[in-house]
PDB file of C-alpha atoms in Angstrom:
ATOM      1  CA  UNK I   1      56.763 -12.923 113.938  1.00  0.00           C
ATOM      2  CA  UNK I   2      53.753 -14.403 115.732  1.00  0.00           C
ATOM      3  CA  UNK I   3      54.191 -12.020 118.662  1.00  0.00           C
ATOM      4  CA  UNK I   4      53.681  -8.950 116.482  1.00  0.00           C
ATOM      5  CA  UNK I   5      50.711 -10.511 114.693  1.00  0.00           C
ATOM      6  CA  UNK I   6      49.109 -11.398 118.017  1.00  0.00           C
ATOM      7  CA  UNK I   7      49.637  -7.869 119.313  1.00  0.00           C
ATOM      8  CA  UNK I   8      47.992  -6.546 116.149  1.00  0.00           C
ATOM      9  CA  UNK I   9      45.070  -8.872 116.888  1.00  0.00           C
ATOM     10  CA  UNK I  10      44.576  -7.716 120.471  1.00  0.00           C
ATOM     11  CA  UNK I  11      42.596  -4.698 121.565  1.00  0.00           C
ATOM     12  CA  UNK I  12      40.752  -3.647 124.707  1.00  0.00           C
ATOM     13  CA  UNK I  13      37.519  -5.604 124.281  1.00  0.00           C
ATOM     14  CA  UNK I  14      34.396  -3.603 125.098  1.00  0.00           C
ATOM     15  CA  UNK I  15      31.930  -6.509 125.186  1.00  0.00           C
ATOM     16  CA  UNK I  16      32.473 -10.115 126.236  1.00  0.00           C
ATOM     17  CA  UNK I  17      30.684 -13.312 125.278  1.00  0.00           C
ATOM     18  CA  UNK I  18      29.610 -15.862 127.879  1.00  0.00           C
ATOM     19  CA  UNK I  19      32.379 -18.280 126.858  1.00  0.00           C
ATOM     20  CA  UNK I  20      34.666 -19.069 129.783  1.00  0.00           C
ATOM     21  CA  UNK I  21      38.442 -19.045 129.440  1.00  0.00           C
ATOM     22  CA  UNK I  22      39.952 -22.445 130.244  1.00  0.00           C
ATOM     23  CA  UNK I  23      41.692 -22.480 133.611  1.00  0.00           C
ATOM     24  CA  UNK I  24      44.823 -23.786 131.895  1.00  0.00           C
ATOM     25  CA  UNK I  25      45.085 -20.581 129.875  1.00  0.00           C
ATOM     26  CA  UNK I  26      44.361 -18.400 132.898  1.00  0.00           C
ATOM     27  CA  UNK I  27      47.091 -20.233 134.790  1.00  0.00           C
ATOM     28  CA  UNK I  28      49.560 -19.560 131.968  1.00  0.00           C
ATOM     29  CA  UNK I  29      48.763 -15.848 132.120  1.00  0.00           C
ATOM     30  CA  UNK I  30      49.232 -15.921 135.895  1.00  0.00           C
ATOM     31  CA  UNK I  31      52.569 -17.693 135.542  1.00  0.00           C
ATOM     32  CA  UNK I  32      53.656 -15.033 133.028  1.00  0.00           C
ATOM     33  CA  UNK I  33      52.718 -12.375 135.597  1.00  0.00           C
ATOM     34  CA  UNK I  34      54.793 -14.171 138.216  1.00  0.00           C
ATOM     35  CA  UNK I  35      57.749 -14.137 135.805  1.00  0.00           C
ATOM     36  CA  UNK I  36      57.334 -10.434 135.045  1.00  0.00           C
ATOM     37  CA  UNK I  37      60.049  -7.896 135.744  1.00  0.00           C
ATOM     38  CA  UNK I  38      59.828  -5.949 139.003  1.00  0.00           C
ATOM     39  CA  UNK I  39      62.114  -3.421 140.644  1.00  0.00           C
ATOM     40  CA  UNK I  40      64.750  -5.166 142.765  1.00  0.00           C
ATOM     41  CA  UNK I  41      62.862  -8.381 141.998  1.00  0.00           C
ATOM     42  CA  UNK I  42      60.652  -7.781 145.034  1.00  0.00           C
ATOM     43  CA  UNK I  43      57.237  -8.465 143.431  1.00  0.00           C
ATOM     44  CA  UNK I  44      55.559  -5.746 145.484  1.00  0.00           C
ATOM     45  CA  UNK I  45      52.004  -6.631 144.509  1.00  0.00           C
ATOM     46  CA  UNK I  46      49.583  -9.524 144.557  1.00  0.00           C
ATOM     47  CA  UNK I  47      46.994 -10.681 142.018  1.00  0.00           C
ATOM     48  CA  UNK I  48      43.455 -11.727 142.889  1.00  0.00           C
ATOM     49  CA  UNK I  49      41.591 -13.867 140.352  1.00  0.00           C
ATOM     50  CA  UNK I  50      37.822 -13.484 140.457  1.00  0.00           C
ATOM     51  CA  UNK I  51      35.483 -15.673 138.393  1.00  0.00           C
ATOM     52  CA  UNK I  52      32.384 -15.590 140.597  1.00  0.00           C
ATOM     53  CA  UNK I  53      29.702 -13.549 138.765  1.00  0.00           C
ATOM     54  CA  UNK I  54      28.138 -12.280 141.992  1.00  0.00           C
ATOM     55  CA  UNK I  55      31.477 -10.997 143.305  1.00  0.00           C
ATOM     56  CA  UNK I  56      32.322  -9.519 139.901  1.00  0.00           C
ATOM     57  CA  UNK I  57      29.032  -7.623 139.988  1.00  0.00           C
ATOM     58  CA  UNK I  58      29.941  -6.202 143.405  1.00  0.00           C
ATOM     59  CA  UNK I  59      33.389  -5.211 142.175  1.00  0.00           C
ATOM     60  CA  UNK I  60      31.832  -3.437 139.205  1.00  0.00           C
ATOM     61  CA  UNK I  61      29.561  -1.272 141.356  1.00  0.00           C
ATOM     62  CA  UNK I  62      29.944   2.433 140.556  1.00  0.00           C
ATOM     63  CA  UNK I  63      31.885   1.711 137.363  1.00  0.00           C
ATOM     64  CA  UNK I  64      30.870   2.351 133.779  1.00  0.00           C
ATOM     65  CA  UNK I  65      33.065  -0.562 132.637  1.00  0.00           C
ATOM     66  CA  UNK I  66      30.582  -3.416 132.211  1.00  0.00           C
ATOM     67  CA  UNK I  67      33.462  -5.747 131.332  1.00  0.00           C
ATOM     68  CA  UNK I  68      34.126  -6.112 135.064  1.00  0.00           C
ATOM     69  CA  UNK I  69      30.988  -8.179 135.545  1.00  0.00           C
ATOM     70  CA  UNK I  70      30.667  -9.701 132.059  1.00  0.00           C
ATOM     71  CA  UNK I  71      34.199 -11.079 131.584  1.00  0.00           C
ATOM     72  CA  UNK I  72      35.228 -14.678 132.216  1.00  0.00           C
ATOM     73  CA  UNK I  73      37.915 -13.876 134.791  1.00  0.00           C
ATOM     74  CA  UNK I  74      38.834 -10.611 136.458  1.00  0.00           C
ATOM     75  CA  UNK I  75      42.411 -10.046 137.630  1.00  0.00           C
ATOM     76  CA  UNK I  76      42.851  -7.457 140.364  1.00  0.00           C
ATOM     77  CA  UNK I  77      46.410  -6.168 140.712  1.00  0.00           C
ATOM     78  CA  UNK I  78      46.831  -5.051 144.319  1.00  0.00           C
ATOM     79  CA  UNK I  79      50.016  -3.210 145.281  1.00  0.00           C
ATOM     80  CA  UNK I  80      51.690  -3.116 148.669  1.00  0.00           C
ATOM     81  CA  UNK I  81      50.886  -0.206 150.961  1.00  0.00           C
ATOM     82  CA  UNK I  82      54.366  -0.484 152.464  1.00  0.00           C
ATOM     83  CA  UNK I  83      57.673  -2.255 151.927  1.00  0.00           C
ATOM     84  CA  UNK I  84      58.620  -3.596 155.342  1.00  0.00           C
ATOM     85  CA  UNK I  85      61.994  -4.752 156.575  1.00  0.00           C
ATOM     86  CA  UNK I  86      60.419  -8.105 157.417  1.00  0.00           C
ATOM     87  CA  UNK I  87      59.263  -8.624 153.839  1.00  0.00           C
ATOM     88  CA  UNK I  88      62.690  -7.673 152.480  1.00  0.00           C
ATOM     89  CA  UNK I  89      64.433 -10.051 154.891  1.00  0.00           C
ATOM     90  CA  UNK I  90      62.088 -12.917 154.050  1.00  0.00           C
ATOM     91  CA  UNK I  91      62.439 -12.309 150.300  1.00  0.00           C
ATOM     92  CA  UNK I  92      66.227 -12.217 150.499  1.00  0.00           C
ATOM     93  CA  UNK I  93      66.217 -15.452 152.524  1.00  0.00           C
ATOM     94  CA  UNK I  94      63.984 -17.071 149.883  1.00  0.00           C
ATOM     95  CA  UNK I  95      66.286 -15.854 147.116  1.00  0.00           C
ATOM     96  CA  UNK I  96      69.361 -17.260 148.856  1.00  0.00           C
ATOM     97  CA  UNK I  97      67.629 -20.607 149.289  1.00  0.00           C
ATOM     98  CA  UNK I  98      66.390 -20.842 145.697  1.00  0.00           C
ATOM     99  CA  UNK I  99      69.823 -19.904 144.343  1.00  0.00           C
ATOM    100  CA  UNK I 100      71.650 -22.304 146.640  1.00  0.00           C
ATOM    101  CA  UNK I 101      73.520 -19.510 148.432  1.00  0.00           C
ATOM    102  CA  UNK I 102      74.705 -19.430 152.019  1.00  0.00           C
ATOM    103  CA  UNK I 103      72.436 -17.672 154.477  1.00  0.00           C
ATOM    104  CA  UNK I 104      73.407 -14.008 154.572  1.00  0.00           C
ATOM    105  CA  UNK I 105      75.110 -14.082 151.173  1.00  0.00           C
ATOM    106  CA  UNK I 106      72.845 -11.248 150.015  1.00  0.00           C
ATOM    107  CA  UNK I 107      73.246  -9.164 153.162  1.00  0.00           C
ATOM    108  CA  UNK I 108      74.803  -6.282 151.240  1.00  0.00           C
ATOM    109  CA  UNK I 109      71.868  -6.111 148.854  1.00  0.00           C
ATOM    110  CA  UNK I 110      69.409  -6.533 151.719  1.00  0.00           C
ATOM    111  CA  UNK I 111      70.993  -3.702 153.710  1.00  0.00           C
ATOM    112  CA  UNK I 112      70.897  -1.467 150.645  1.00  0.00           C
ATOM    113  CA  UNK I 113      67.169  -2.123 150.302  1.00  0.00           C
ATOM    114  CA  UNK I 114      66.633  -1.352 153.978  1.00  0.00           C
ATOM    115  CA  UNK I 115      68.475   1.924 153.541  1.00  0.00           C
ATOM    116  CA  UNK I 116      66.538   2.942 150.413  1.00  0.00           C
ATOM    117  CA  UNK I 117      63.068   2.127 151.661  1.00  0.00           C
ATOM    118  CA  UNK I 118      63.840   3.502 155.101  1.00  0.00           C
ATOM    119  CA  UNK I 119      64.508   6.898 153.539  1.00  0.00           C
ATOM    120  CA  UNK I 120      61.146   7.295 151.742  1.00  0.00           C
ATOM    121  CA  UNK I 121      57.680   7.713 153.220  1.00  0.00           C
ATOM    122  CA  UNK I 122      54.756   5.303 153.021  1.00  0.00           C
ATOM    123  CA  UNK I 123      53.051   7.206 150.201  1.00  0.00           C
ATOM    124  CA  UNK I 124      56.175   6.965 148.037  1.00  0.00           C
ATOM    125  CA  UNK I 125      56.425   3.251 148.751  1.00  0.00           C
ATOM    126  CA  UNK I 126      52.799   2.719 147.706  1.00  0.00           C
ATOM    127  CA  UNK I 127      53.338   4.658 144.461  1.00  0.00           C
ATOM    128  CA  UNK I 128      56.494   2.657 143.734  1.00  0.00           C
ATOM    129  CA  UNK I 129      54.627  -0.600 144.343  1.00  0.00           C
ATOM    130  CA  UNK I 130      51.783   0.486 142.054  1.00  0.00           C
ATOM    131  CA  UNK I 131      54.234   1.104 139.222  1.00  0.00           C
ATOM    132  CA  UNK I 132      55.499  -2.472 139.583  1.00  0.00           C
ATOM    133  CA  UNK I 133      51.931  -3.750 139.239  1.00  0.00           C
ATOM    134  CA  UNK I 134      51.619  -1.907 135.933  1.00  0.00           C
ATOM    135  CA  UNK I 135      54.736  -3.657 134.626  1.00  0.00           C
ATOM    136  CA  UNK I 136      53.032  -6.962 135.455  1.00  0.00           C
ATOM    137  CA  UNK I 137      49.863  -5.759 133.726  1.00  0.00           C
ATOM    138  CA  UNK I 138      51.848  -5.272 130.516  1.00  0.00           C
ATOM    139  CA  UNK I 139      53.208  -8.796 130.774  1.00  0.00           C
ATOM    140  CA  UNK I 140      49.681 -10.135 131.292  1.00  0.00           C
ATOM    141  CA  UNK I 141      48.406  -8.329 128.189  1.00  0.00           C
ATOM    142  CA  UNK I 142      51.147  -9.836 126.032  1.00  0.00           C
ATOM    143  CA  UNK I 143      50.612 -13.310 127.492  1.00  0.00           C
ATOM    144  CA  UNK I 144      46.864 -13.086 126.863  1.00  0.00           C
ATOM    145  CA  UNK I 145      47.459 -12.016 123.257  1.00  0.00           C
ATOM    146  CA  UNK I 146      49.807 -14.974 122.713  1.00  0.00           C
ATOM    147  CA  UNK I 147      47.039 -17.287 123.940  1.00  0.00           C
ATOM    148  CA  UNK I 148      44.369 -15.472 121.881  1.00  0.00           C
ATOM    149  CA  UNK I 149      42.493 -14.502 125.028  1.00  0.00           C
ATOM    150  CA  UNK I 150      40.908 -11.067 124.946  1.00  0.00           C
ATOM    151  CA  UNK I 151      41.892  -8.687 127.725  1.00  0.00           C
ATOM    152  CA  UNK I 152      40.786  -5.248 128.847  1.00  0.00           C
ATOM    153  CA  UNK I 153      42.952  -3.190 131.233  1.00  0.00           C
ATOM    154  CA  UNK I 154      40.702  -1.032 133.420  1.00  0.00           C
ATOM    155  CA  UNK I 155      41.376   1.936 135.687  1.00  0.00           C
ATOM    156  CA  UNK I 156      37.768   3.106 135.824  1.00  0.00           C
ATOM    157  CA  UNK I 157      36.614   1.390 138.997  1.00  0.00           C
ATOM    158  CA  UNK I 158      35.784   2.315 142.568  1.00  0.00           C
ATOM    159  CA  UNK I 159      38.935   1.321 144.445  1.00  0.00           C
ATOM    160  CA  UNK I 160      37.306   1.598 147.866  1.00  0.00           C
ATOM    161  CA  UNK I 161      34.652  -0.961 146.848  1.00  0.00           C
ATOM    162  CA  UNK I 162      37.193  -3.414 145.456  1.00  0.00           C
ATOM    163  CA  UNK I 163      39.448  -2.978 148.484  1.00  0.00           C
ATOM    164  CA  UNK I 164      36.512  -3.647 150.805  1.00  0.00           C
ATOM    165  CA  UNK I 165      35.061  -6.639 148.945  1.00  0.00           C
ATOM    166  CA  UNK I 166      38.451  -8.357 148.687  1.00  0.00           C
ATOM    167  CA  UNK I 167      39.630  -7.286 152.153  1.00  0.00           C
ATOM    168  CA  UNK I 168      42.746  -5.669 150.737  1.00  0.00           C
ATOM    169  CA  UNK I 169      43.359  -3.142 153.508  1.00  0.00           C
ATOM    170  CA  UNK I 170      43.661  -5.923 156.056  1.00  0.00           C
ATOM    171  CA  UNK I 171      46.233  -7.554 153.797  1.00  0.00           C
ATOM    172  CA  UNK I 172      48.308  -4.363 153.492  1.00  0.00           C
ATOM    173  CA  UNK I 173      47.289  -3.905 149.851  1.00  0.00           C
ATOM    174  CA  UNK I 174      45.399  -1.467 147.631  1.00  0.00           C
ATOM    175  CA  UNK I 175      43.799  -2.097 144.251  1.00  0.00           C
ATOM    176  CA  UNK I 176      45.848  -0.484 141.505  1.00  0.00           C
ATOM    177  CA  UNK I 177      44.554  -1.696 138.147  1.00  0.00           C
ATOM    178  CA  UNK I 178      42.323  -4.536 136.988  1.00  0.00           C
ATOM    179  CA  UNK I 179      42.304  -6.763 133.909  1.00  0.00           C
ATOM    180  CA  UNK I 180      39.254  -8.408 132.385  1.00  0.00           C
ATOM    181  CA  UNK I 181      39.844 -11.686 130.542  1.00  0.00           C
ATOM    182  CA  UNK I 182      37.469 -13.460 128.184  1.00  0.00           C
ATOM    183  CA  UNK I 183      36.408 -13.677 124.566  1.00  0.00           C
ATOM    184  CA  UNK I 184      35.090 -10.763 122.561  1.00  0.00           C
ATOM    185  CA  UNK I 185      31.455 -10.547 121.556  1.00  0.00           C
ATOM    186  CA  UNK I 186      32.034  -9.250 118.040  1.00  0.00           C
ATOM    187  CA  UNK I 187      28.343  -8.530 117.456  1.00  0.00           C
ATOM    188  CA  UNK I 188      27.958  -6.337 120.537  1.00  0.00           C
ATOM    189  CA  UNK I 189      31.433  -4.780 120.568  1.00  0.00           C
ATOM    190  CA  UNK I 190      31.337  -1.636 118.476  1.00  0.00           C
ATOM    191  CA  UNK I 191      35.111  -1.527 118.123  1.00  0.00           C
ATOM    192  CA  UNK I 192      35.776  -5.208 117.313  1.00  0.00           C
ATOM    193  CA  UNK I 193      35.788  -4.747 113.535  1.00  0.00           C
ATOM    194  CA  UNK I 194      37.562  -1.396 113.445  1.00  0.00           C
ATOM    195  CA  UNK I 195      41.129  -0.969 112.257  1.00  0.00           C
ATOM    196  CA  UNK I 196      43.807  -0.780 114.935  1.00  0.00           C
ATOM    197  CA  UNK I 197      45.237   2.746 114.898  1.00  0.00           C
ATOM    198  CA  UNK I 198      48.794   3.491 115.960  1.00  0.00           C
ATOM    199  CA  UNK I 199      51.329   6.193 115.167  1.00  0.00           C
ATOM    200  CA  UNK I 200      53.868   5.436 112.423  1.00  0.00           C
ATOM    201  CA  UNK I 201      56.959   3.825 113.937  1.00  0.00           C
ATOM    202  CA  UNK I 202      59.217   6.652 112.792  1.00  0.00           C
ATOM    203  CA  UNK I 203      57.059   9.118 114.717  1.00  0.00           C
ATOM    204  CA  UNK I 204      56.839   7.001 117.865  1.00  0.00           C
ATOM    205  CA  UNK I 205      60.439   5.756 117.960  1.00  0.00           C
ATOM    206  CA  UNK I 206      63.666   7.711 118.063  1.00  0.00           C
ATOM    207  CA  UNK I 207      66.842   5.673 117.648  1.00  0.00           C
ATOM    208  CA  UNK I 208      69.901   7.224 119.250  1.00  0.00           C
ATOM    209  CA  UNK I 209      73.190   5.756 117.985  1.00  0.00           C
TER     210      UNK I 209
END
């Protein structure tokens, strides 16, 4: 089971080398993110890929996570601030087209989405969207492990700085979580050679038959 072995190999790298990740591998991780599960299939987030060292340094301001500026590529998962009727309509129209359906074939589903999102406030919509971004983050971590690319999920960052540098507010987005990609510097990473510690499966998992 290569998947399990690759997940045993991965960990949240604390120090990165200066080796760049090939764009082909980054693109595969991004495609995996695009194929990730999301509630109602609405993909209520966007991903920004940053590989400019100067911009990475700005994004890492006021953060103790040096991986932000030292990694090869930084992925910023930015969730929607709102779920608008226009976005829902456009997404349903795209879905109908891609599936070869008649226009309006998904009107029942569309109207149900309008009803649901119309009944919750903007804060709830933003929280819901953020949760979808975390699902995509999990997919990205698995994809990176499969490609033997090190990855560090990071919440310790100044969201206001990242939102400002990337102009997220103007795009109706807010930074939710970020992911550093690169290759571990085993000599500088104090945790690189340590044993991966996890609970025994029988303690973590309960099977209900």
